[in-house]
PDB file of C-alpha atoms in Angstrom:
ATOM      1  CA  UNK A  26       7.890 134.346 135.241  1.00 59.00           C
ATOM      2  CA  UNK A  27       9.838 135.286 138.042  1.00 85.00           C
ATOM      3  CA  UNK A  28       9.673 138.490 140.099  1.00 90.00           C
ATOM      4  CA  UNK A  29      10.952 141.426 137.465  1.00 90.00           C
ATOM      5  CA  UNK A  30      12.248 144.836 138.287  1.00 90.00           C
ATOM      6  CA  UNK A  31      12.200 146.067 134.543  1.00 89.00           C
ATOM      7  CA  UNK A  32       9.589 148.932 133.441  1.00 89.00           C
ATOM      8  CA  UNK A  33       9.094 147.495 129.886  1.00 87.00           C
ATOM      9  CA  UNK A  34       5.533 146.870 130.693  1.00 87.00           C
ATOM     10  CA  UNK A  35       5.014 150.578 131.884  1.00 92.00           C
ATOM     11  CA  UNK A  36       3.351 152.972 129.557  1.00 95.00           C
ATOM     12  CA  UNK A  37       5.347 156.340 128.468  1.00 94.00           C
ATOM     13  CA  UNK A  38       4.571 159.389 130.532  1.00 94.00           C
ATOM     14  CA  UNK A  39       2.343 160.383 127.500  1.00 96.00           C
ATOM     15  CA  UNK A  40       0.447 157.256 127.787  1.00 95.00           C
ATOM     16  CA  UNK A  41       1.503 155.170 124.878  1.00 95.00           C
ATOM     17  CA  UNK A  42       1.717 151.538 125.364  1.00 94.00           C
ATOM     18  CA  UNK A  43       5.701 150.633 124.783  1.00 92.00           C
ATOM     19  CA  UNK A  44       6.531 148.021 122.139  1.00 91.00           C
ATOM     20  CA  UNK A  45       7.434 144.806 123.139  1.00 87.00           C
ATOM     21  CA  UNK A  46      11.060 143.647 121.767  1.00 88.00           C
ATOM     22  CA  UNK A  47      12.802 141.608 124.064  1.00 89.00           C
ATOM     23  CA  UNK A  48      12.433 138.955 126.875  1.00 89.00           C
ATOM     24  CA  UNK A  49      13.237 139.302 130.494  1.00 89.00           C
ATOM     25  CA  UNK A  50      17.218 140.025 131.296  1.00 91.00           C
ATOM     26  CA  UNK A  51      18.853 138.708 134.235  1.00 91.00           C
ATOM     27  CA  UNK A  52      19.965 142.167 135.305  1.00 92.00           C
ATOM     28  CA  UNK A  53      16.176 143.062 135.858  1.00 92.00           C
ATOM     29  CA  UNK A  54      15.212 140.139 138.414  1.00 92.00           C
ATOM     30  CA  UNK A  55      13.698 140.640 141.691  1.00 93.00           C
ATOM     31  CA  UNK A  56      13.965 138.500 144.576  1.00 94.00           C
ATOM     32  CA  UNK A  57      11.374 137.626 147.509  1.00 94.00           C
ATOM     33  CA  UNK A  58      11.030 140.224 150.050  1.00 94.00           C
ATOM     34  CA  UNK A  59      12.939 139.353 153.446  1.00 94.00           C
ATOM     35  CA  UNK A  60       9.972 140.219 155.552  1.00 94.00           C
ATOM     36  CA  UNK A  61      12.586 140.221 158.790  1.00 95.00           C
ATOM     37  CA  UNK A  62      10.795 139.480 162.079  1.00 96.00           C
ATOM     38  CA  UNK A  63      11.748 139.854 165.469  1.00 94.00           C
ATOM     39  CA  UNK A  64      13.448 136.836 167.272  1.00 94.00           C
ATOM     40  CA  UNK A  65      16.838 135.512 167.679  1.00 96.00           C
ATOM     41  CA  UNK A  66      19.209 136.589 165.243  1.00 95.00           C
ATOM     42  CA  UNK A  67      19.275 134.409 161.833  1.00 96.00           C
ATOM     43  CA  UNK A  68      20.850 135.786 158.869  1.00 96.00           C
ATOM     44  CA  UNK A  69      21.201 134.131 155.242  1.00 96.00           C
ATOM     45  CA  UNK A  70      23.770 135.129 152.625  1.00 97.00           C
ATOM     46  CA  UNK A  71      22.901 135.954 148.889  1.00 96.00           C
ATOM     47  CA  UNK A  72      25.101 135.844 146.213  1.00 96.00           C
ATOM     48  CA  UNK A  73      24.261 138.634 143.602  1.00 94.00           C
ATOM     49  CA  UNK A  74      25.324 140.421 140.446  1.00 94.00           C
ATOM     50  CA  UNK A  75      29.257 140.836 140.493  1.00 95.00           C
ATOM     51  CA  UNK A  76      29.705 138.253 142.895  1.00 96.00           C
ATOM     52  CA  UNK A  77      28.710 140.284 145.789  1.00 96.00           C
ATOM     53  CA  UNK A  78      27.101 139.136 148.487  1.00 97.00           C
ATOM     54  CA  UNK A  79      23.908 140.508 150.264  1.00 96.00           C
ATOM     55  CA  UNK A  80      22.773 139.679 154.209  1.00 97.00           C
ATOM     56  CA  UNK A  81      19.175 138.744 154.097  1.00 96.00           C
ATOM     57  CA  UNK A  82      18.087 139.168 157.735  1.00 96.00           C
ATOM     58  CA  UNK A  83      15.204 136.725 158.428  1.00 96.00           C
ATOM     59  CA  UNK A  84      15.243 137.738 162.196  1.00 96.00           C
ATOM     60  CA  UNK A  85      16.984 139.999 164.153  1.00 96.00           C
ATOM     61  CA  UNK A  86      16.397 141.101 168.238  1.00 95.00           C
ATOM     62  CA  UNK A  87      19.081 143.983 168.506  1.00 95.00           C
ATOM     63  CA  UNK A  88      20.720 146.791 166.630  1.00 95.00           C
ATOM     64  CA  UNK A  89      22.812 149.844 167.005  1.00 96.00           C
ATOM     65  CA  UNK A  90      20.732 153.020 167.710  1.00 97.00           C
ATOM     66  CA  UNK A  91      22.132 156.615 167.681  1.00 96.00           C
ATOM     67  CA  UNK A  92      21.177 159.316 170.217  1.00 93.00           C
ATOM     68  CA  UNK A  93      21.636 162.320 167.870  1.00 90.00           C
ATOM     69  CA  UNK A  94      21.523 165.499 170.510  1.00 88.00           C
ATOM     70  CA  UNK A  95      23.848 163.682 172.799  1.00 88.00           C
ATOM     71  CA  UNK A  96      26.273 162.482 170.115  1.00 91.00           C
ATOM     72  CA  UNK A  97      26.139 158.790 171.125  1.00 93.00           C
ATOM     73  CA  UNK A  98      25.119 155.348 169.758  1.00 95.00           C
ATOM     74  CA  UNK A  99      24.482 152.189 171.878  1.00 95.00           C
ATOM     75  CA  UNK A 100      23.554 148.543 170.885  1.00 96.00           C
ATOM     76  CA  UNK A 101      19.905 147.796 172.594  1.00 96.00           C
ATOM     77  CA  UNK A 102      17.324 145.346 172.366  1.00 96.00           C
ATOM     78  CA  UNK A 103      14.386 145.510 169.885  1.00 96.00           C
ATOM     79  CA  UNK A 104      11.052 145.388 171.793  1.00 96.00           C
ATOM     80  CA  UNK A 105       8.476 145.593 168.907  1.00 95.00           C
ATOM     81  CA  UNK A 106       7.029 147.349 165.965  1.00 95.00           C
ATOM     82  CA  UNK A 107       4.524 150.169 166.715  1.00 95.00           C
ATOM     83  CA  UNK A 108       4.118 152.267 163.565  1.00 95.00           C
ATOM     84  CA  UNK A 109       4.465 151.712 159.812  1.00 95.00           C
ATOM     85  CA  UNK A 110       3.423 154.587 157.523  1.00 93.00           C
ATOM     86  CA  UNK A 111       3.137 151.929 154.712  1.00 94.00           C
ATOM     87  CA  UNK A 112       1.003 149.225 155.928  1.00 92.00           C
ATOM     88  CA  UNK A 113      -0.462 148.361 159.420  1.00 93.00           C
ATOM     89  CA  UNK A 114       0.043 144.576 158.617  1.00 95.00           C
ATOM     90  CA  UNK A 115       3.897 145.163 159.087  1.00 95.00           C
ATOM     91  CA  UNK A 116       2.958 146.552 162.490  1.00 94.00           C
ATOM     92  CA  UNK A 117       0.972 143.597 163.615  1.00 95.00           C
ATOM     93  CA  UNK A 118       3.457 141.097 162.501  1.00 95.00           C
ATOM     94  CA  UNK A 119       6.485 142.840 163.960  1.00 95.00           C
ATOM     95  CA  UNK A 120       8.159 143.162 160.541  1.00 95.00           C
ATOM     96  CA  UNK A 121      11.539 145.319 160.665  1.00 96.00           C
ATOM     97  CA  UNK A 122      11.655 147.291 157.651  1.00 96.00           C
ATOM     98  CA  UNK A 123      13.636 150.586 156.624  1.00 96.00           C
ATOM     99  CA  UNK A 124      11.425 153.525 157.992  1.00 95.00           C
ATOM    100  CA  UNK A 125       9.433 151.624 160.458  1.00 95.00           C
ATOM    101  CA  UNK A 126       8.932 153.097 163.790  1.00 96.00           C
ATOM    102  CA  UNK A 127       9.732 150.545 166.859  1.00 96.00           C
ATOM    103  CA  UNK A 128      10.244 150.319 170.591  1.00 96.00           C
ATOM    104  CA  UNK A 129      13.785 149.983 172.126  1.00 95.00           C
ATOM    105  CA  UNK A 130      15.140 149.145 175.605  1.00 95.00           C
ATOM    106  CA  UNK A 131      16.071 152.521 177.056  1.00 93.00           C
ATOM    107  CA  UNK A 132      18.514 150.868 179.735  1.00 94.00           C
ATOM    108  CA  UNK A 133      21.936 151.167 177.403  1.00 94.00           C
ATOM    109  CA  UNK A 134      20.959 154.974 176.910  1.00 93.00           C
ATOM    110  CA  UNK A 135      20.101 155.635 180.599  1.00 93.00           C
ATOM    111  CA  UNK A 136      23.369 153.927 182.088  1.00 93.00           C
ATOM    112  CA  UNK A 137      25.604 155.993 179.609  1.00 90.00           C
ATOM    113  CA  UNK A 138      23.785 159.282 180.453  1.00 89.00           C
ATOM    114  CA  UNK A 139      24.071 158.726 184.349  1.00 88.00           C
ATOM    115  CA  UNK A 140      27.728 158.004 183.927  1.00 86.00           C
ATOM    116  CA  UNK A 141      28.294 160.820 181.390  1.00 84.00           C
ATOM    117  CA  UNK A 142      26.357 163.651 183.674  1.00 82.00           C
ATOM    118  CA  UNK A 143      26.506 162.057 186.984  1.00 80.00           C
ATOM    119  CA  UNK A 144      23.025 162.485 187.405  1.00 82.00           C
ATOM    120  CA  UNK A 145      19.665 160.617 186.836  1.00 84.00           C
ATOM    121  CA  UNK A 146      17.548 161.102 183.477  1.00 81.00           C
ATOM    122  CA  UNK A 147      14.316 161.096 185.360  1.00 77.00           C
ATOM    123  CA  UNK A 148      13.048 162.935 188.198  1.00 69.00           C
ATOM    124  CA  UNK A 149      11.808 159.358 189.604  1.00 68.00           C
ATOM    125  CA  UNK A 150      15.295 158.590 189.475  1.00 55.00           C
ATOM    126  CA  UNK A 151      16.255 161.677 191.367  1.00 55.00           C
ATOM    127  CA  UNK A 152      14.241 160.866 194.100  1.00 56.00           C
ATOM    128  CA  UNK A 153      15.940 157.482 194.373  1.00 58.00           C
ATOM    129  CA  UNK A 154      19.093 158.889 195.065  1.00 54.00           C
ATOM    130  CA  UNK A 155      17.999 161.205 197.321  1.00 50.00           C
ATOM    131  CA  UNK A 156      16.557 158.034 199.502  1.00 51.00           C
ATOM    132  CA  UNK A 157      20.341 156.197 198.968  1.00 53.00           C
ATOM    133  CA  UNK A 158      22.266 159.428 199.972  1.00 56.00           C
ATOM    134  CA  UNK A 159      23.344 157.601 203.283  1.00 51.00           C
ATOM    135  CA  UNK A 160      25.887 155.456 201.377  1.00 53.00           C
ATOM    136  CA  UNK A 161      29.597 156.511 200.907  1.00 57.00           C
ATOM    137  CA  UNK A 162      29.753 158.592 197.880  1.00 62.00           C
ATOM    138  CA  UNK A 163      32.249 157.637 195.143  1.00 69.00           C
ATOM    139  CA  UNK A 164      35.276 159.591 195.630  1.00 72.00           C
ATOM    140  CA  UNK A 165      36.302 161.940 192.561  1.00 73.00           C
ATOM    141  CA  UNK A 166      39.220 163.945 191.615  1.00 72.00           C
ATOM    142  CA  UNK A 167      38.621 167.836 191.657  1.00 72.00           C
ATOM    143  CA  UNK A 168      39.409 167.684 188.053  1.00 70.00           C
ATOM    144  CA  UNK A 169      36.604 165.285 187.138  1.00 71.00           C
ATOM    145  CA  UNK A 170      34.126 167.039 189.407  1.00 71.00           C
ATOM    146  CA  UNK A 171      34.880 170.193 187.562  1.00 70.00           C
ATOM    147  CA  UNK A 172      34.155 168.145 184.275  1.00 69.00           C
ATOM    148  CA  UNK A 173      30.934 166.667 185.766  1.00 72.00           C
ATOM    149  CA  UNK A 174      29.693 170.190 186.480  1.00 68.00           C
ATOM    150  CA  UNK A 175      30.392 171.634 183.341  1.00 66.00           C
ATOM    151  CA  UNK A 176      28.414 168.574 181.480  1.00 65.00           C
ATOM    152  CA  UNK A 177      25.274 169.113 183.955  1.00 64.00           C
ATOM    153  CA  UNK A 178      24.870 172.587 182.471  1.00 64.00           C
ATOM    154  CA  UNK A 179      24.016 171.006 179.344  1.00 68.00           C
ATOM    155  CA  UNK A 180      22.146 168.002 180.673  1.00 67.00           C
ATOM    156  CA  UNK A 181      18.765 168.843 179.494  1.00 74.00           C
ATOM    157  CA  UNK A 182      16.025 166.234 178.123  1.00 80.00           C
ATOM    158  CA  UNK A 183      12.966 166.685 176.180  1.00 80.00           C
ATOM    159  CA  UNK A 184      10.045 166.032 178.358  1.00 84.00           C
ATOM    160  CA  UNK A 185       8.275 163.461 175.989  1.00 88.00           C
ATOM    161  CA  UNK A 186      11.826 161.551 176.301  1.00 88.00           C
ATOM    162  CA  UNK A 187      12.189 161.783 179.780  1.00 88.00           C
ATOM    163  CA  UNK A 188       8.485 159.696 180.390  1.00 90.00           C
ATOM    164  CA  UNK A 189       9.997 157.194 177.714  1.00 91.00           C
ATOM    165  CA  UNK A 190      12.873 156.897 180.113  1.00 91.00           C
ATOM    166  CA  UNK A 191      10.528 156.646 182.863  1.00 91.00           C
ATOM    167  CA  UNK A 192       8.801 153.684 181.286  1.00 91.00           C
ATOM    168  CA  UNK A 193      11.941 152.082 180.229  1.00 92.00           C
ATOM    169  CA  UNK A 194      11.073 152.274 176.246  1.00 94.00           C
ATOM    170  CA  UNK A 195      12.325 154.555 173.788  1.00 94.00           C
ATOM    171  CA  UNK A 196      10.655 155.087 170.244  1.00 96.00           C
ATOM    172  CA  UNK A 197      13.356 154.885 167.360  1.00 96.00           C
ATOM    173  CA  UNK A 198      13.231 154.786 163.580  1.00 97.00           C
ATOM    174  CA  UNK A 199      15.246 151.881 161.586  1.00 97.00           C
ATOM    175  CA  UNK A 200      17.170 153.568 158.964  1.00 97.00           C
ATOM    176  CA  UNK A 201      19.187 150.643 157.613  1.00 96.00           C
ATOM    177  CA  UNK A 202      17.915 147.932 154.955  1.00 96.00           C
ATOM    178  CA  UNK A 203      17.808 144.756 157.318  1.00 96.00           C
ATOM    179  CA  UNK A 204      16.861 142.524 154.119  1.00 95.00           C
ATOM    180  CA  UNK A 205      19.921 143.973 152.488  1.00 95.00           C
ATOM    181  CA  UNK A 206      22.638 144.600 155.072  1.00 95.00           C
ATOM    182  CA  UNK A 207      21.343 141.868 157.613  1.00 95.00           C
ATOM    183  CA  UNK A 208      21.408 144.941 160.271  1.00 95.00           C
ATOM    184  CA  UNK A 209      18.619 146.525 162.151  1.00 95.00           C
ATOM    185  CA  UNK A 210      20.347 150.153 162.965  1.00 96.00           C
ATOM    186  CA  UNK A 211      18.703 153.695 163.406  1.00 96.00           C
ATOM    187  CA  UNK A 212      18.002 156.400 165.527  1.00 97.00           C
ATOM    188  CA  UNK A 213      16.168 157.537 168.828  1.00 95.00           C
ATOM    189  CA  UNK A 214      13.424 160.119 168.022  1.00 95.00           C
ATOM    190  CA  UNK A 215      13.476 163.426 169.348  1.00 92.00           C
ATOM    191  CA  UNK A 216      11.974 166.772 168.856  1.00 90.00           C
ATOM    192  CA  UNK A 217       9.440 167.240 166.360  1.00 93.00           C
ATOM    193  CA  UNK A 218       9.831 163.802 164.904  1.00 93.00           C
ATOM    194  CA  UNK A 219       8.786 162.413 168.058  1.00 93.00           C
ATOM    195  CA  UNK A 220       5.772 164.594 168.523  1.00 93.00           C
ATOM    196  CA  UNK A 221       4.502 163.782 165.010  1.00 94.00           C
ATOM    197  CA  UNK A 222       4.686 160.230 165.754  1.00 94.00           C
ATOM    198  CA  UNK A 223       3.251 160.237 169.117  1.00 93.00           C
ATOM    199  CA  UNK A 224       0.411 162.232 167.760  1.00 92.00           C
ATOM    200  CA  UNK A 225      -0.019 159.414 165.118  1.00 91.00           C
ATOM    201  CA  UNK A 226      -0.118 156.589 167.733  1.00 91.00           C
ATOM    202  CA  UNK A 227      -2.655 158.375 169.822  1.00 88.00           C
ATOM    203  CA  UNK A 228      -4.914 159.154 166.999  1.00 86.00           C
ATOM    204  CA  UNK A 229      -4.316 155.338 165.761  1.00 77.00           C
ATOM    205  CA  UNK A 230      -5.331 154.045 169.249  1.00 71.00           C
ATOM    206  CA  UNK A 231      -8.477 156.158 169.386  1.00 65.00           C
ATOM    207  CA  UNK A 232      -9.622 155.040 166.054  1.00 69.00           C
ATOM    208  CA  UNK A 233      -9.152 150.968 167.319  1.00 63.00           C
ATOM    209  CA  UNK A 234     -11.154 152.196 170.568  1.00 61.00           C
ATOM    210  CA  UNK A 235     -13.989 153.498 168.383  1.00 58.00           C
ATOM    211  CA  UNK A 236     -14.303 150.832 165.945  1.00 62.00           C
ATOM    212  CA  UNK A 237     -14.268 148.063 169.127  1.00 61.00           C
ATOM    213  CA  UNK A 238     -17.097 150.506 170.838  1.00 58.00           C
ATOM    214  CA  UNK A 239     -19.021 150.378 167.602  1.00 58.00           C
TER     215      UNK A 239
END
């Protein structure tokens, strides 16, 4: 018998065993999990009910990630899986699934921020700019300068996010389903959600350290 998604074998909510009155049906079938890994892009197509097609991603190395507070989305490289609430094995094997917490390359977001606000993301970047001030600055019209000055008023960045930019890696969550759509898209973690996962990751590392010490 193959993988089935039927609930005929389940007991009813009162605990009664349901009567067995039919065999398996085609519309109840399930398929093997995609277990999308980190690596050069490889996608297979699967013909499904109604002649539709699903895109089964077997390996992916990049995706589109939204930076919600800045209302921008950039395609960036996925570096690795760092946390998964359902199973630590999916972290060890770098398996990309919906809801996985991953690290992505910060470079595309840094470039966008510096072009949009005309100022560096991190304090370290500001020091570098001060060191290279001897170079001739790019000429901008008064209109562009006014626009940039207005933008700079709102150019505040979360300290946790700033430290990640300094390291060149951002925490992100996958919100698409790689085994169904063939894509690993998601959003950059910010605010309370970012604080929550940073705490989780720290506590996980401390547990590992205690286990090795023992």
